[in-house]
PDB file of C-alpha atoms in Angstrom:
ATOM      1  CA  MET A   1     -19.420   6.975  -9.291  1.00 95.00           C
ATOM      2  CA  THR A   2     -19.200   7.316  -5.507  1.00 98.00           C
ATOM      3  CA  ILE A   3     -16.272   5.367  -4.053  1.00 98.00           C
ATOM      4  CA  PHE A   4     -15.667   4.675  -0.366  1.00 98.00           C
ATOM      5  CA  VAL A   5     -11.936   4.691   0.497  1.00 98.00           C
ATOM      6  CA  THR A   6     -10.622   3.490   3.854  1.00 98.00           C
ATOM      7  CA  GLY A   7      -7.214   4.789   4.901  1.00 97.00           C
ATOM      8  CA  ALA A   8      -7.779   7.715   2.539  1.00 97.00           C
ATOM      9  CA  ALA A   9      -5.425  10.111   4.341  1.00 97.00           C
ATOM     10  CA  GLY A  10      -2.483   7.716   4.131  1.00 96.00           C
ATOM     11  CA  PHE A  11       0.245   7.369   1.540  1.00 96.00           C
ATOM     12  CA  ILE A  12      -1.537   5.288  -1.105  1.00 97.00           C
ATOM     13  CA  GLY A  13      -5.013   6.416  -0.067  1.00 97.00           C
ATOM     14  CA  SER A  14      -4.324  10.107  -0.629  1.00 97.00           C
ATOM     15  CA  HIS A  15      -2.843   9.444  -4.067  1.00 98.00           C
ATOM     16  CA  LEU A  16      -5.849   7.309  -4.979  1.00 98.00           C
ATOM     17  CA  THR A  17      -8.248   9.989  -3.733  1.00 98.00           C
ATOM     18  CA  GLU A  18      -6.472  12.570  -5.873  1.00 98.00           C
ATOM     19  CA  ARG A  19      -6.731  10.360  -8.981  1.00 98.00           C
ATOM     20  CA  LEU A  20     -10.402   9.559  -8.412  1.00 98.00           C
ATOM     21  CA  LEU A  21     -11.387  13.186  -7.858  1.00 98.00           C
ATOM     22  CA  THR A  22      -9.457  14.229 -10.971  1.00 97.00           C
ATOM     23  CA  ALA A  23     -11.390  11.613 -12.936  1.00 97.00           C
ATOM     24  CA  GLY A  24     -14.705  13.106 -11.758  1.00 97.00           C
ATOM     25  CA  HIS A  25     -15.679  10.541  -9.123  1.00 98.00           C
ATOM     26  CA  SER A  26     -16.990  11.329  -5.639  1.00 98.00           C
ATOM     27  CA  VAL A  27     -14.898  10.023  -2.733  1.00 98.00           C
ATOM     28  CA  VAL A  28     -16.121   9.224   0.775  1.00 98.00           C
ATOM     29  CA  ALA A  29     -12.863   9.123   2.713  1.00 98.00           C
ATOM     30  CA  LEU A  30     -12.542   7.363   6.074  1.00 98.00           C
ATOM     31  CA  ASP A  31      -9.381   7.543   8.193  1.00 97.00           C
ATOM     32  CA  ASN A  32      -8.788   7.432  11.933  1.00 96.00           C
ATOM     33  CA  LEU A  33      -5.550   9.463  11.641  1.00 94.00           C
ATOM     34  CA  ASP A  34      -3.858   7.095  14.073  1.00 90.00           C
ATOM     35  CA  GLY A  35      -0.446   7.720  15.558  1.00 83.00           C
ATOM     36  CA  GLN A  36       1.517   5.018  13.746  1.00 84.00           C
ATOM     37  CA  TYR A  37       3.074   8.037  12.089  1.00 85.00           C
ATOM     38  CA  SER A  38       2.276  11.744  12.294  1.00 88.00           C
ATOM     39  CA  PRO A  39      -1.460  12.538  12.062  1.00 93.00           C
ATOM     40  CA  ALA A  40      -0.397  16.031  10.956  1.00 92.00           C
ATOM     41  CA  ASP A  41       1.279  14.511   7.879  1.00 92.00           C
ATOM     42  CA  LYS A  42      -1.931  12.658   7.045  1.00 94.00           C
ATOM     43  CA  ARG A  43      -3.949  15.859   7.340  1.00 95.00           C
ATOM     44  CA  LEU A  44      -1.511  17.527   4.954  1.00 94.00           C
ATOM     45  CA  ASN A  45      -2.004  14.641   2.505  1.00 95.00           C
ATOM     46  CA  ILE A  46      -5.705  15.448   2.120  1.00 96.00           C
ATOM     47  CA  GLU A  47      -5.555  19.225   2.589  1.00 95.00           C
ATOM     48  CA  PRO A  48      -5.746  19.924  -1.188  1.00 95.00           C
ATOM     49  CA  PHE A  49      -9.074  18.073  -1.452  1.00 97.00           C
ATOM     50  CA  TRP A  50     -11.124  20.058   1.072  1.00 96.00           C
ATOM     51  CA  SER A  51     -12.322  22.586  -1.518  1.00 95.00           C
ATOM     52  CA  ASN A  52     -13.676  19.813  -3.771  1.00 97.00           C
ATOM     53  CA  THR A  53     -17.414  19.324  -3.225  1.00 97.00           C
ATOM     54  CA  ARG A  54     -17.081  15.664  -4.275  1.00 97.00           C
ATOM     55  CA  PHE A  55     -14.711  14.937  -1.372  1.00 98.00           C
ATOM     56  CA  HIS A  56     -16.305  13.878   1.925  1.00 98.00           C
ATOM     57  CA  PHE A  57     -13.917  13.149   4.802  1.00 98.00           C
ATOM     58  CA  VAL A  58     -14.886  11.378   8.020  1.00 97.00           C
ATOM     59  CA  GLU A  59     -12.458  10.791  10.867  1.00 97.00           C
ATOM     60  CA  GLY A  60     -13.348   7.336  12.109  1.00 97.00           C
ATOM     61  CA  ASP A  61     -12.244   3.736  12.517  1.00 97.00           C
ATOM     62  CA  ILE A  62     -12.956   0.791  10.211  1.00 98.00           C
ATOM     63  CA  ARG A  63     -13.703  -1.287  13.311  1.00 97.00           C
ATOM     64  CA  ASP A  64     -16.758   0.890  13.919  1.00 98.00           C
ATOM     65  CA  GLN A  65     -19.069  -1.248  11.797  1.00 98.00           C
ATOM     66  CA  SER A  66     -22.174   0.881  12.312  1.00 97.00           C
ATOM     67  CA  LEU A  67     -20.311   4.009  11.193  1.00 98.00           C
ATOM     68  CA  VAL A  68     -19.033   2.331   8.029  1.00 98.00           C
ATOM     69  CA  ALA A  69     -22.477   0.948   7.179  1.00 98.00           C
ATOM     70  CA  ASP A  70     -24.114   4.343   7.798  1.00 98.00           C
ATOM     71  CA  LEU A  71     -21.639   6.110   5.500  1.00 98.00           C
ATOM     72  CA  LEU A  72     -22.112   3.532   2.754  1.00 98.00           C
ATOM     73  CA  ARG A  73     -25.871   4.033   2.889  1.00 98.00           C
ATOM     74  CA  ARG A  74     -25.874   7.806   3.342  1.00 97.00           C
ATOM     75  CA  TYR A  75     -23.627   8.499   0.355  1.00 97.00           C
ATOM     76  CA  ARG A  76     -24.937   5.593  -1.755  1.00 98.00           C
ATOM     77  CA  CYS A  77     -21.451   4.246  -2.353  1.00 98.00           C
ATOM     78  CA  GLN A  78     -21.026   1.772  -5.188  1.00 97.00           C
ATOM     79  CA  VAL A  79     -17.485   0.494  -4.558  1.00 98.00           C
ATOM     80  CA  VAL A  80     -15.292   0.116  -1.479  1.00 98.00           C
ATOM     81  CA  VAL A  81     -11.512   0.435  -1.740  1.00 98.00           C
ATOM     82  CA  HIS A  82     -10.142  -0.916   1.534  1.00 98.00           C
ATOM     83  CA  LEU A  83      -6.616   0.394   2.164  1.00 98.00           C
ATOM     84  CA  ALA A  84      -6.710   1.027   5.933  1.00 97.00           C
ATOM     85  CA  ALA A  85      -4.314  -1.247   7.807  1.00 96.00           C
ATOM     86  CA  ARG A  86      -1.792  -1.517  10.588  1.00 94.00           C
ATOM     87  CA  THR A  87       1.270  -1.559   8.371  1.00 90.00           C
ATOM     88  CA  GLY A  88       4.827  -2.809   8.713  1.00 85.00           C
ATOM     89  CA  VAL A  89       6.377  -6.256   8.972  1.00 87.00           C
ATOM     90  CA  ARG A  90       8.734  -5.330  11.805  1.00 85.00           C
ATOM     91  CA  ALA A  91       6.110  -3.380  13.740  1.00 89.00           C
ATOM     92  CA  SER A  92       3.826  -6.408  13.618  1.00 91.00           C
ATOM     93  CA  VAL A  93       6.461  -8.601  15.262  1.00 91.00           C
ATOM     94  CA  TYR A  94       6.464  -6.325  18.304  1.00 90.00           C
ATOM     95  CA  GLU A  95       2.739  -5.488  18.341  1.00 92.00           C
ATOM     96  CA  PRO A  96       0.982  -8.522  16.836  1.00 95.00           C
ATOM     97  CA  ALA A  97      -2.331  -8.005  18.665  1.00 96.00           C
ATOM     98  CA  VAL A  98      -2.797  -4.502  17.243  1.00 95.00           C
ATOM     99  CA  CYS A  99      -1.888  -5.708  13.759  1.00 96.00           C
ATOM    100  CA  LEU A 100      -4.412  -8.545  13.837  1.00 96.00           C
ATOM    101  CA  ASP A 101      -7.146  -6.418  15.378  1.00 97.00           C
ATOM    102  CA  VAL A 102      -6.937  -3.739  12.685  1.00 96.00           C
ATOM    103  CA  ASN A 103      -6.130  -5.907   9.675  1.00 97.00           C
ATOM    104  CA  VAL A 104      -8.366  -8.912  10.369  1.00 98.00           C
ATOM    105  CA  SER A 105     -11.143  -7.674  12.663  1.00 97.00           C
ATOM    106  CA  GLY A 106     -11.163  -4.347  10.817  1.00 98.00           C
ATOM    107  CA  THR A 107     -11.560  -6.075   7.466  1.00 98.00           C
ATOM    108  CA  LEU A 108     -14.376  -8.208   8.871  1.00 98.00           C
ATOM    109  CA  SER A 109     -16.067  -5.019  10.084  1.00 98.00           C
ATOM    110  CA  VAL A 110     -15.850  -3.499   6.585  1.00 98.00           C
ATOM    111  CA  LEU A 111     -17.232  -6.662   4.985  1.00 98.00           C
ATOM    112  CA  GLU A 112     -20.137  -6.849   7.433  1.00 98.00           C
ATOM    113  CA  ALA A 113     -20.905  -3.162   6.904  1.00 98.00           C
ATOM    114  CA  MET A 114     -20.939  -3.747   3.149  1.00 98.00           C
ATOM    115  CA  ARG A 115     -23.308  -6.691   3.556  1.00 98.00           C
ATOM    116  CA  SER A 116     -25.611  -4.615   5.741  1.00 98.00           C
ATOM    117  CA  ALA A 117     -25.589  -1.673   3.311  1.00 98.00           C
ATOM    118  CA  GLN A 118     -25.893  -3.951   0.256  1.00 97.00           C
ATOM    119  CA  VAL A 119     -22.642  -2.787  -1.325  1.00 98.00           C
ATOM    120  CA  SER A 120     -20.983  -5.751  -2.994  1.00 97.00           C
ATOM    121  CA  ARG A 121     -17.944  -4.436  -4.916  1.00 98.00           C
ATOM    122  CA  LEU A 122     -14.608  -4.449  -3.078  1.00 98.00           C
ATOM    123  CA  VAL A 123     -11.011  -3.670  -4.035  1.00 98.00           C
ATOM    124  CA  MET A 124      -8.728  -4.551  -1.142  1.00 98.00           C
ATOM    125  CA  ALA A 125      -5.043  -3.986  -0.424  1.00 98.00           C
ATOM    126  CA  SER A 126      -3.075  -7.131   0.280  1.00 98.00           C
ATOM    127  CA  SER A 127       0.704  -7.524   0.307  1.00 96.00           C
ATOM    128  CA  SER A 128       3.598  -9.369  -1.295  1.00 95.00           C
ATOM    129  CA  SER A 129       4.497 -10.358   2.289  1.00 94.00           C
ATOM    130  CA  VAL A 130       2.009 -13.226   2.039  1.00 95.00           C
ATOM    131  CA  TYR A 131       4.437 -15.115  -0.225  1.00 94.00           C
ATOM    132  CA  GLY A 132       7.055 -15.435   2.528  1.00 90.00           C
ATOM    133  CA  ASN A 133      10.337 -16.933   1.359  1.00 87.00           C
ATOM    134  CA  SER A 134       8.779 -18.785  -1.538  1.00 84.00           C
ATOM    135  CA  PRO A 135      11.438 -20.625  -3.573  1.00 83.00           C
ATOM    136  CA  HIS A 136       9.528 -19.892  -6.779  1.00 86.00           C
ATOM    137  CA  LEU A 137      10.380 -16.648  -8.556  1.00 89.00           C
ATOM    138  CA  PRO A 138       8.627 -14.667  -9.794  1.00 95.00           C
ATOM    139  CA  PHE A 139       5.727 -14.948  -7.322  1.00 95.00           C
ATOM    140  CA  ARG A 140       2.483 -16.134  -8.917  1.00 96.00           C
ATOM    141  CA  GLU A 141      -0.937 -15.567  -7.433  1.00 96.00           C
ATOM    142  CA  ASP A 142      -1.627 -19.315  -7.355  1.00 94.00           C
ATOM    143  CA  ASP A 143       1.547 -20.080  -5.351  1.00 93.00           C
ATOM    144  CA  ALA A 144       1.059 -21.681  -1.937  1.00 91.00           C
ATOM    145  CA  VAL A 145       1.026 -18.968   0.753  1.00 92.00           C
ATOM    146  CA  ALA A 146       0.627 -21.049   3.898  1.00 88.00           C
ATOM    147  CA  GLN A 147       3.892 -20.110   5.645  1.00 89.00           C
ATOM    148  CA  PRO A 148       3.803 -16.408   6.611  1.00 90.00           C
ATOM    149  CA  LEU A 149       6.939 -15.008   8.240  1.00 91.00           C
ATOM    150  CA  SER A 150       5.303 -12.228  10.267  1.00 93.00           C
ATOM    151  CA  PRO A 151       1.979 -11.371  11.910  1.00 95.00           C
ATOM    152  CA  TYR A 152       1.530  -8.702   9.222  1.00 96.00           C
ATOM    153  CA  ALA A 153       1.821 -11.275   6.422  1.00 95.00           C
ATOM    154  CA  MET A 154      -0.571 -13.600   8.238  1.00 96.00           C
ATOM    155  CA  SER A 155      -3.067 -10.772   8.770  1.00 97.00           C
ATOM    156  CA  LYS A 156      -3.089  -9.884   5.080  1.00 97.00           C
ATOM    157  CA  ARG A 157      -3.608 -13.504   4.038  1.00 97.00           C
ATOM    158  CA  SER A 158      -6.400 -13.812   6.607  1.00 97.00           C
ATOM    159  CA  ALA A 159      -8.064 -10.711   5.147  1.00 98.00           C
ATOM    160  CA  GLU A 160      -7.926 -12.284   1.688  1.00 98.00           C
ATOM    161  CA  LEU A 161      -9.623 -15.427   3.015  1.00 98.00           C
ATOM    162  CA  LEU A 162     -12.329 -13.377   4.709  1.00 98.00           C
ATOM    163  CA  ALA A 163     -12.997 -11.533   1.451  1.00 98.00           C
ATOM    164  CA  HIS A 164     -13.293 -14.852  -0.387  1.00 98.00           C
ATOM    165  CA  THR A 165     -15.808 -16.053   2.188  1.00 98.00           C
ATOM    166  CA  TYR A 166     -18.013 -13.020   1.502  1.00 98.00           C
ATOM    167  CA  HIS A 167     -17.670 -13.586  -2.226  1.00 98.00           C
ATOM    168  CA  HIS A 168     -18.820 -17.182  -1.728  1.00 98.00           C
ATOM    169  CA  LEU A 169     -21.652 -16.464   0.714  1.00 98.00           C
ATOM    170  CA  TYR A 170     -22.994 -13.163  -0.593  1.00 98.00           C
ATOM    171  CA  GLY A 171     -21.768 -12.838  -4.181  1.00 97.00           C
ATOM    172  CA  PHE A 172     -19.321  -9.996  -3.539  1.00 98.00           C
ATOM    173  CA  ASP A 173     -17.114  -8.996  -6.471  1.00 98.00           C
ATOM    174  CA  VAL A 174     -13.621  -8.785  -4.953  1.00 98.00           C
ATOM    175  CA  ALA A 175     -10.149  -7.881  -6.161  1.00 98.00           C
ATOM    176  CA  CYS A 176      -7.389  -8.514  -3.613  1.00 98.00           C
ATOM    177  CA  LEU A 177      -4.368  -6.588  -4.872  1.00 98.00           C
ATOM    178  CA  ARG A 178      -1.008  -7.790  -3.585  1.00 98.00           C
ATOM    179  CA  PHE A 179       1.102  -4.634  -3.475  1.00 98.00           C
ATOM    180  CA  PHE A 180       4.883  -4.885  -3.803  1.00 96.00           C
ATOM    181  CA  THR A 181       6.897  -2.272  -1.793  1.00 95.00           C
ATOM    182  CA  VAL A 182       5.225   0.957  -2.828  1.00 97.00           C
ATOM    183  CA  TYR A 183       7.284   4.174  -2.821  1.00 97.00           C
ATOM    184  CA  GLY A 184       6.883   7.773  -3.941  1.00 96.00           C
ATOM    185  CA  PRO A 185       5.852  11.170  -2.535  1.00 96.00           C
ATOM    186  CA  ARG A 186       4.140  10.954   0.879  1.00 94.00           C
ATOM    187  CA  GLN A 187       5.690   7.550   1.615  1.00 94.00           C
ATOM    188  CA  ARG A 188       5.579   6.612   5.298  1.00 91.00           C
ATOM    189  CA  PRO A 189       8.634   7.945   7.177  1.00 89.00           C
ATOM    190  CA  GLU A 190       9.823   4.574   8.486  1.00 88.00           C
ATOM    191  CA  MET A 191      10.017   2.941   5.056  1.00 91.00           C
ATOM    192  CA  ALA A 192      13.446   2.315   3.550  1.00 90.00           C
ATOM    193  CA  ILE A 193      13.488   4.805   0.686  1.00 95.00           C
ATOM    194  CA  THR A 194      12.293   7.711   2.838  1.00 96.00           C
ATOM    195  CA  ARG A 195      14.643   6.775   5.660  1.00 94.00           C
ATOM    196  CA  PHE A 196      17.661   6.304   3.366  1.00 95.00           C
ATOM    197  CA  THR A 197      16.980   9.608   1.624  1.00 96.00           C
ATOM    198  CA  ARG A 198      16.796  11.445   4.949  1.00 95.00           C
ATOM    199  CA  GLN A 199      19.995   9.796   6.182  1.00 94.00           C
ATOM    200  CA  LEU A 200      21.870  10.656   2.981  1.00 94.00           C
ATOM    201  CA  LEU A 201      20.771  14.287   2.950  1.00 94.00           C
ATOM    202  CA  ASP A 202      21.492  14.691   6.675  1.00 93.00           C
ATOM    203  CA  GLY A 203      24.959  13.148   6.351  1.00 92.00           C
ATOM    204  CA  GLU A 204      24.068  10.181   8.537  1.00 94.00           C
ATOM    205  CA  PRO A 205      25.036   6.555   7.897  1.00 94.00           C
ATOM    206  CA  ILE A 206      22.437   4.360   6.200  1.00 91.00           C
ATOM    207  CA  THR A 207      21.403   1.373   8.265  1.00 85.00           C
ATOM    208  CA  LEU A 208      21.316  -1.891   6.291  1.00 86.00           C
ATOM    209  CA  TYR A 209      20.271  -5.219   7.748  1.00 82.00           C
ATOM    210  CA  GLY A 210      21.741  -8.609   6.894  1.00 76.00           C
ATOM    211  CA  SER A 211      23.963  -8.888   3.826  1.00 76.00           C
ATOM    212  CA  GLY A 212      22.411  -6.111   1.773  1.00 76.00           C
ATOM    213  CA  ASN A 213      21.579  -8.646  -0.922  1.00 82.00           C
ATOM    214  CA  THR A 214      17.876  -8.821  -0.131  1.00 86.00           C
ATOM    215  CA  ALA A 215      15.788  -7.591  -3.061  1.00 91.00           C
ATOM    216  CA  ARG A 216      12.423  -5.922  -3.481  1.00 94.00           C
ATOM    217  CA  ASN A 217      10.095  -5.315  -6.408  1.00 95.00           C
ATOM    218  CA  TYR A 218       9.723  -1.557  -5.798  1.00 97.00           C
ATOM    219  CA  THR A 219       6.537  -0.017  -7.206  1.00 98.00           C
ATOM    220  CA  HIS A 220       5.939   3.689  -7.751  1.00 98.00           C
ATOM    221  CA  VAL A 221       2.704   4.852  -6.141  1.00 98.00           C
ATOM    222  CA  HIS A 222       1.525   6.157  -9.536  1.00 98.00           C
ATOM    223  CA  ASP A 223       1.589   2.581 -10.859  1.00 98.00           C
ATOM    224  CA  THR A 224      -0.048   1.198  -7.712  1.00 98.00           C
ATOM    225  CA  VAL A 225      -2.915   3.665  -8.024  1.00 98.00           C
ATOM    226  CA  SER A 226      -3.288   2.779 -11.711  1.00 98.00           C
ATOM    227  CA  GLY A 227      -3.720  -0.849 -10.658  1.00 98.00           C
ATOM    228  CA  ILE A 228      -6.418   0.093  -8.149  1.00 98.00           C
ATOM    229  CA  VAL A 229      -8.289   2.221 -10.684  1.00 98.00           C
ATOM    230  CA  GLN A 230      -8.150  -0.603 -13.222  1.00 98.00           C
ATOM    231  CA  ALA A 231      -9.442  -3.031 -10.593  1.00 98.00           C
ATOM    232  CA  ILE A 232     -12.381  -0.722  -9.842  1.00 98.00           C
ATOM    233  CA  GLN A 233     -13.248  -0.788 -13.540  1.00 95.00           C
ATOM    234  CA  TYR A 234     -12.801  -4.501 -14.216  1.00 95.00           C
ATOM    235  CA  ILE A 235     -13.649  -6.104 -10.844  1.00 93.00           C
ATOM    236  CA  LYS A 236     -15.789  -9.229 -11.245  1.00 95.00           C
ATOM    237  CA  GLY A 237     -15.955 -12.454  -9.249  1.00 97.00           C
ATOM    238  CA  PHE A 238     -13.050 -13.097  -6.864  1.00 98.00           C
ATOM    239  CA  ASN A 239      -9.484 -12.442  -7.934  1.00 97.00           C
ATOM    240  CA  ILE A 240      -6.061 -12.057  -6.344  1.00 98.00           C
ATOM    241  CA  VAL A 241      -3.714  -9.945  -8.470  1.00 98.00           C
ATOM    242  CA  ASN A 242      -0.093  -8.840  -8.091  1.00 98.00           C
ATOM    243  CA  ILE A 243       0.511  -5.097  -8.514  1.00 98.00           C
ATOM    244  CA  ALA A 244       4.241  -4.390  -8.802  1.00 97.00           C
ATOM    245  CA  GLY A 245       6.984  -2.444 -10.506  1.00 96.00           C
ATOM    246  CA  PRO A 246       8.951  -3.555 -13.562  1.00 93.00           C
ATOM    247  CA  SER A 247      11.726  -5.500 -11.775  1.00 92.00           C
ATOM    248  CA  SER A 248      13.425  -6.393  -8.497  1.00 93.00           C
ATOM    249  CA  THR A 249      16.330  -4.424  -7.055  1.00 94.00           C
ATOM    250  CA  SER A 250      18.765  -5.382  -4.286  1.00 91.00           C
ATOM    251  CA  LEU A 251      19.392  -3.167  -1.278  1.00 90.00           C
ATOM    252  CA  HIS A 252      22.927  -2.512  -2.558  1.00 89.00           C
ATOM    253  CA  GLU A 253      21.552  -1.353  -5.917  1.00 94.00           C
ATOM    254  CA  LEU A 254      18.893   0.781  -4.213  1.00 95.00           C
ATOM    255  CA  VAL A 255      21.524   2.641  -2.217  1.00 95.00           C
ATOM    256  CA  GLN A 256      23.589   3.205  -5.371  1.00 95.00           C
ATOM    257  CA  LEU A 257      20.560   4.645  -7.166  1.00 96.00           C
ATOM    258  CA  LEU A 258      19.865   6.964  -4.241  1.00 96.00           C
ATOM    259  CA  GLU A 259      23.508   8.079  -4.265  1.00 96.00           C
ATOM    260  CA  ARG A 260      23.083   9.070  -7.898  1.00 96.00           C
ATOM    261  CA  ALA A 261      19.743  10.781  -7.242  1.00 95.00           C
ATOM    262  CA  THR A 262      21.146  12.856  -4.364  1.00 94.00           C
ATOM    263  CA  GLY A 263      24.718  13.246  -5.617  1.00 94.00           C
ATOM    264  CA  LEU A 264      25.936  12.168  -2.175  1.00 94.00           C
ATOM    265  CA  PRO A 265      28.024   9.154  -1.077  1.00 94.00           C
ATOM    266  CA  ALA A 266      26.529   6.756   1.437  1.00 93.00           C
ATOM    267  CA  ARG A 267      28.130   5.464   4.629  1.00 92.00           C
ATOM    268  CA  ILE A 268      26.717   2.075   5.665  1.00 91.00           C
ATOM    269  CA  ASP A 269      25.916   0.978   9.212  1.00 89.00           C
ATOM    270  CA  TRP A 270      25.558  -2.793   9.019  1.00 87.00           C
ATOM    271  CA  GLN A 271      23.117  -4.457  11.423  1.00 85.00           C
ATOM    272  CA  PRO A 272      21.934  -8.071  11.881  1.00 85.00           C
ATOM    273  CA  GLU A 273      19.105  -9.410   9.768  1.00 78.00           C
ATOM    274  CA  GLN A 274      15.651  -8.471  11.077  1.00 75.00           C
ATOM    275  CA  PRO A 275      13.010 -11.064  12.063  1.00 72.00           C
ATOM    276  CA  GLY A 276      10.090 -11.414   9.676  1.00 65.00           C
ATOM    277  CA  ASP A 277      11.842 -10.017   6.587  1.00 73.00           C
ATOM    278  CA  VAL A 278      11.630 -11.996   3.342  1.00 78.00           C
ATOM    279  CA  TYR A 279      14.741 -12.403   1.215  1.00 83.00           C
ATOM    280  CA  CYS A 280      13.407 -11.434  -2.190  1.00 88.00           C
ATOM    281  CA  THR A 281      10.153 -10.289  -3.780  1.00 92.00           C
ATOM    282  CA  GLN A 282       9.514 -10.480  -7.496  1.00 93.00           C
ATOM    283  CA  ALA A 283       6.075 -10.385  -9.108  1.00 96.00           C
ATOM    284  CA  ASP A 284       4.636 -12.302 -12.010  1.00 96.00           C
ATOM    285  CA  LEU A 285       2.441  -9.652 -13.656  1.00 97.00           C
ATOM    286  CA  ARG A 286       0.755 -11.743 -16.344  1.00 97.00           C
ATOM    287  CA  ARG A 287      -2.556 -11.976 -14.464  1.00 97.00           C
ATOM    288  CA  ALA A 288      -2.501  -8.208 -13.834  1.00 98.00           C
ATOM    289  CA  ALA A 289      -1.962  -7.605 -17.539  1.00 97.00           C
ATOM    290  CA  ASP A 290      -4.659 -10.074 -18.614  1.00 96.00           C
ATOM    291  CA  GLN A 291      -7.363  -9.115 -16.109  1.00 96.00           C
ATOM    292  CA  LEU A 292      -6.668  -5.451 -15.381  1.00 96.00           C
ATOM    293  CA  HIS A 293      -4.638  -4.361 -18.425  1.00 96.00           C
ATOM    294  CA  TYR A 294      -1.993  -3.315 -15.906  1.00 97.00           C
ATOM    295  CA  LYS A 295       1.558  -2.455 -16.928  1.00 96.00           C
ATOM    296  CA  PRO A 296       3.974  -0.523 -14.676  1.00 97.00           C
ATOM    297  CA  SER A 297       5.347   2.573 -16.368  1.00 95.00           C
ATOM    298  CA  ILE A 298       7.905   4.097 -13.969  1.00 96.00           C
ATOM    299  CA  LEU A 299      11.462   2.762 -13.710  1.00 96.00           C
ATOM    300  CA  LEU A 300      13.012   2.852 -10.248  1.00 96.00           C
ATOM    301  CA  LYS A 301      15.832   5.231 -11.234  1.00 95.00           C
ATOM    302  CA  ASP A 302      13.310   7.759 -12.539  1.00 96.00           C
ATOM    303  CA  GLY A 303      10.965   7.346  -9.593  1.00 97.00           C
ATOM    304  CA  LEU A 304      13.795   7.828  -7.100  1.00 97.00           C
ATOM    305  CA  ARG A 305      14.963  10.998  -8.825  1.00 95.00           C
ATOM    306  CA  ASP A 306      11.458  12.439  -8.593  1.00 95.00           C
ATOM    307  CA  PHE A 307      11.078  11.260  -4.989  1.00 97.00           C
ATOM    308  CA  VAL A 308      14.304  12.953  -3.903  1.00 96.00           C
ATOM    309  CA  ALA A 309      13.189  16.207  -5.572  1.00 95.00           C
ATOM    310  CA  TRP A 310       9.844  16.000  -3.729  1.00 95.00           C
ATOM    311  CA  TYR A 311      11.554  15.238  -0.410  1.00 95.00           C
ATOM    312  CA  GLN A 312      13.862  18.241  -0.758  1.00 93.00           C
ATOM    313  CA  GLN A 313      10.965  20.519  -1.600  1.00 91.00           C
ATOM    314  CA  ILE A 314       8.958  19.373   1.427  1.00 88.00           C
ATOM    315  CA  HIS A 315      11.836  19.376   3.912  1.00 83.00           C
ATOM    316  CA  GLY A 316      13.766  22.332   2.535  1.00 72.00           C
ATOM    317  CA  THR A 317      17.023  20.447   2.037  1.00 56.00           C
ATOM    318  CA  VAL A 318      19.507  21.387  -0.672  1.00 49.00           C
ATOM    319  CA  MET A 319      21.914  18.989  -2.327  1.00 44.00           C
ATOM    320  CA  VAL A 320      25.582  19.970  -2.521  1.00 39.00           C
TER     321      VAL A 320
END
């Protein structure tokens, strides 16, 4: 199978590309290598794939509709996995126009390119951010999601609605996967687990916002990629599906787990709560199990231990 992956040089995209190539698929990888974080890091993410004849990389932007349509036709792609996005809740508060342009207009560009090239199977990254501060835990896919707390959350919900429109009008088979705080090797540098690990190993205080009691359903990238691969296999009709880790963990507990993984004590720099952040995320995974046969396999304590080992190997740090 030939699979078109947007955002293929990023954190999740590079892991997905690796899994697909290992499974014998061909991957047409599109990424604009933007400067939201180091383009050099993104190039390193895909460096191991260059020798694989089934890997085809194109540096380009999802908003270039003619380019996307041409690639879909030229390589006879059968499925699109749309991961490219302007990421980050806090970043979206300060740069909402960029967030909406990439995440909404960019998604529309991908959908129109698919229509033009007659490719009708789409797996798309959404986010747990769409749930906002829902009072209902765990979050279910049929919960009301009409009160986003950030431009990023709104952009992801808008992308879901666009995808549904193309399912309705043109018969697209679509799986919108709501990812819950993905972590693991190659994680973006501004995300909490990478930042906390760096601060611990460098002897710096860890910055925590609010009370430290906010909680997240952390998901190892291995499990996230398994959810995407399952969606590629079982995609039919239009579905929204949570993809998450086994349980939720508070910020306090996360820091304690990282202390154990590094063997180092943490000093905390308390800061006010940040705008746009949700208080708690927790996923109901029954639909994922029923429709995609998805079950997360990596506990947070084990994933953090492996992440710290990877981080030390990449950055040359040594625990004392």
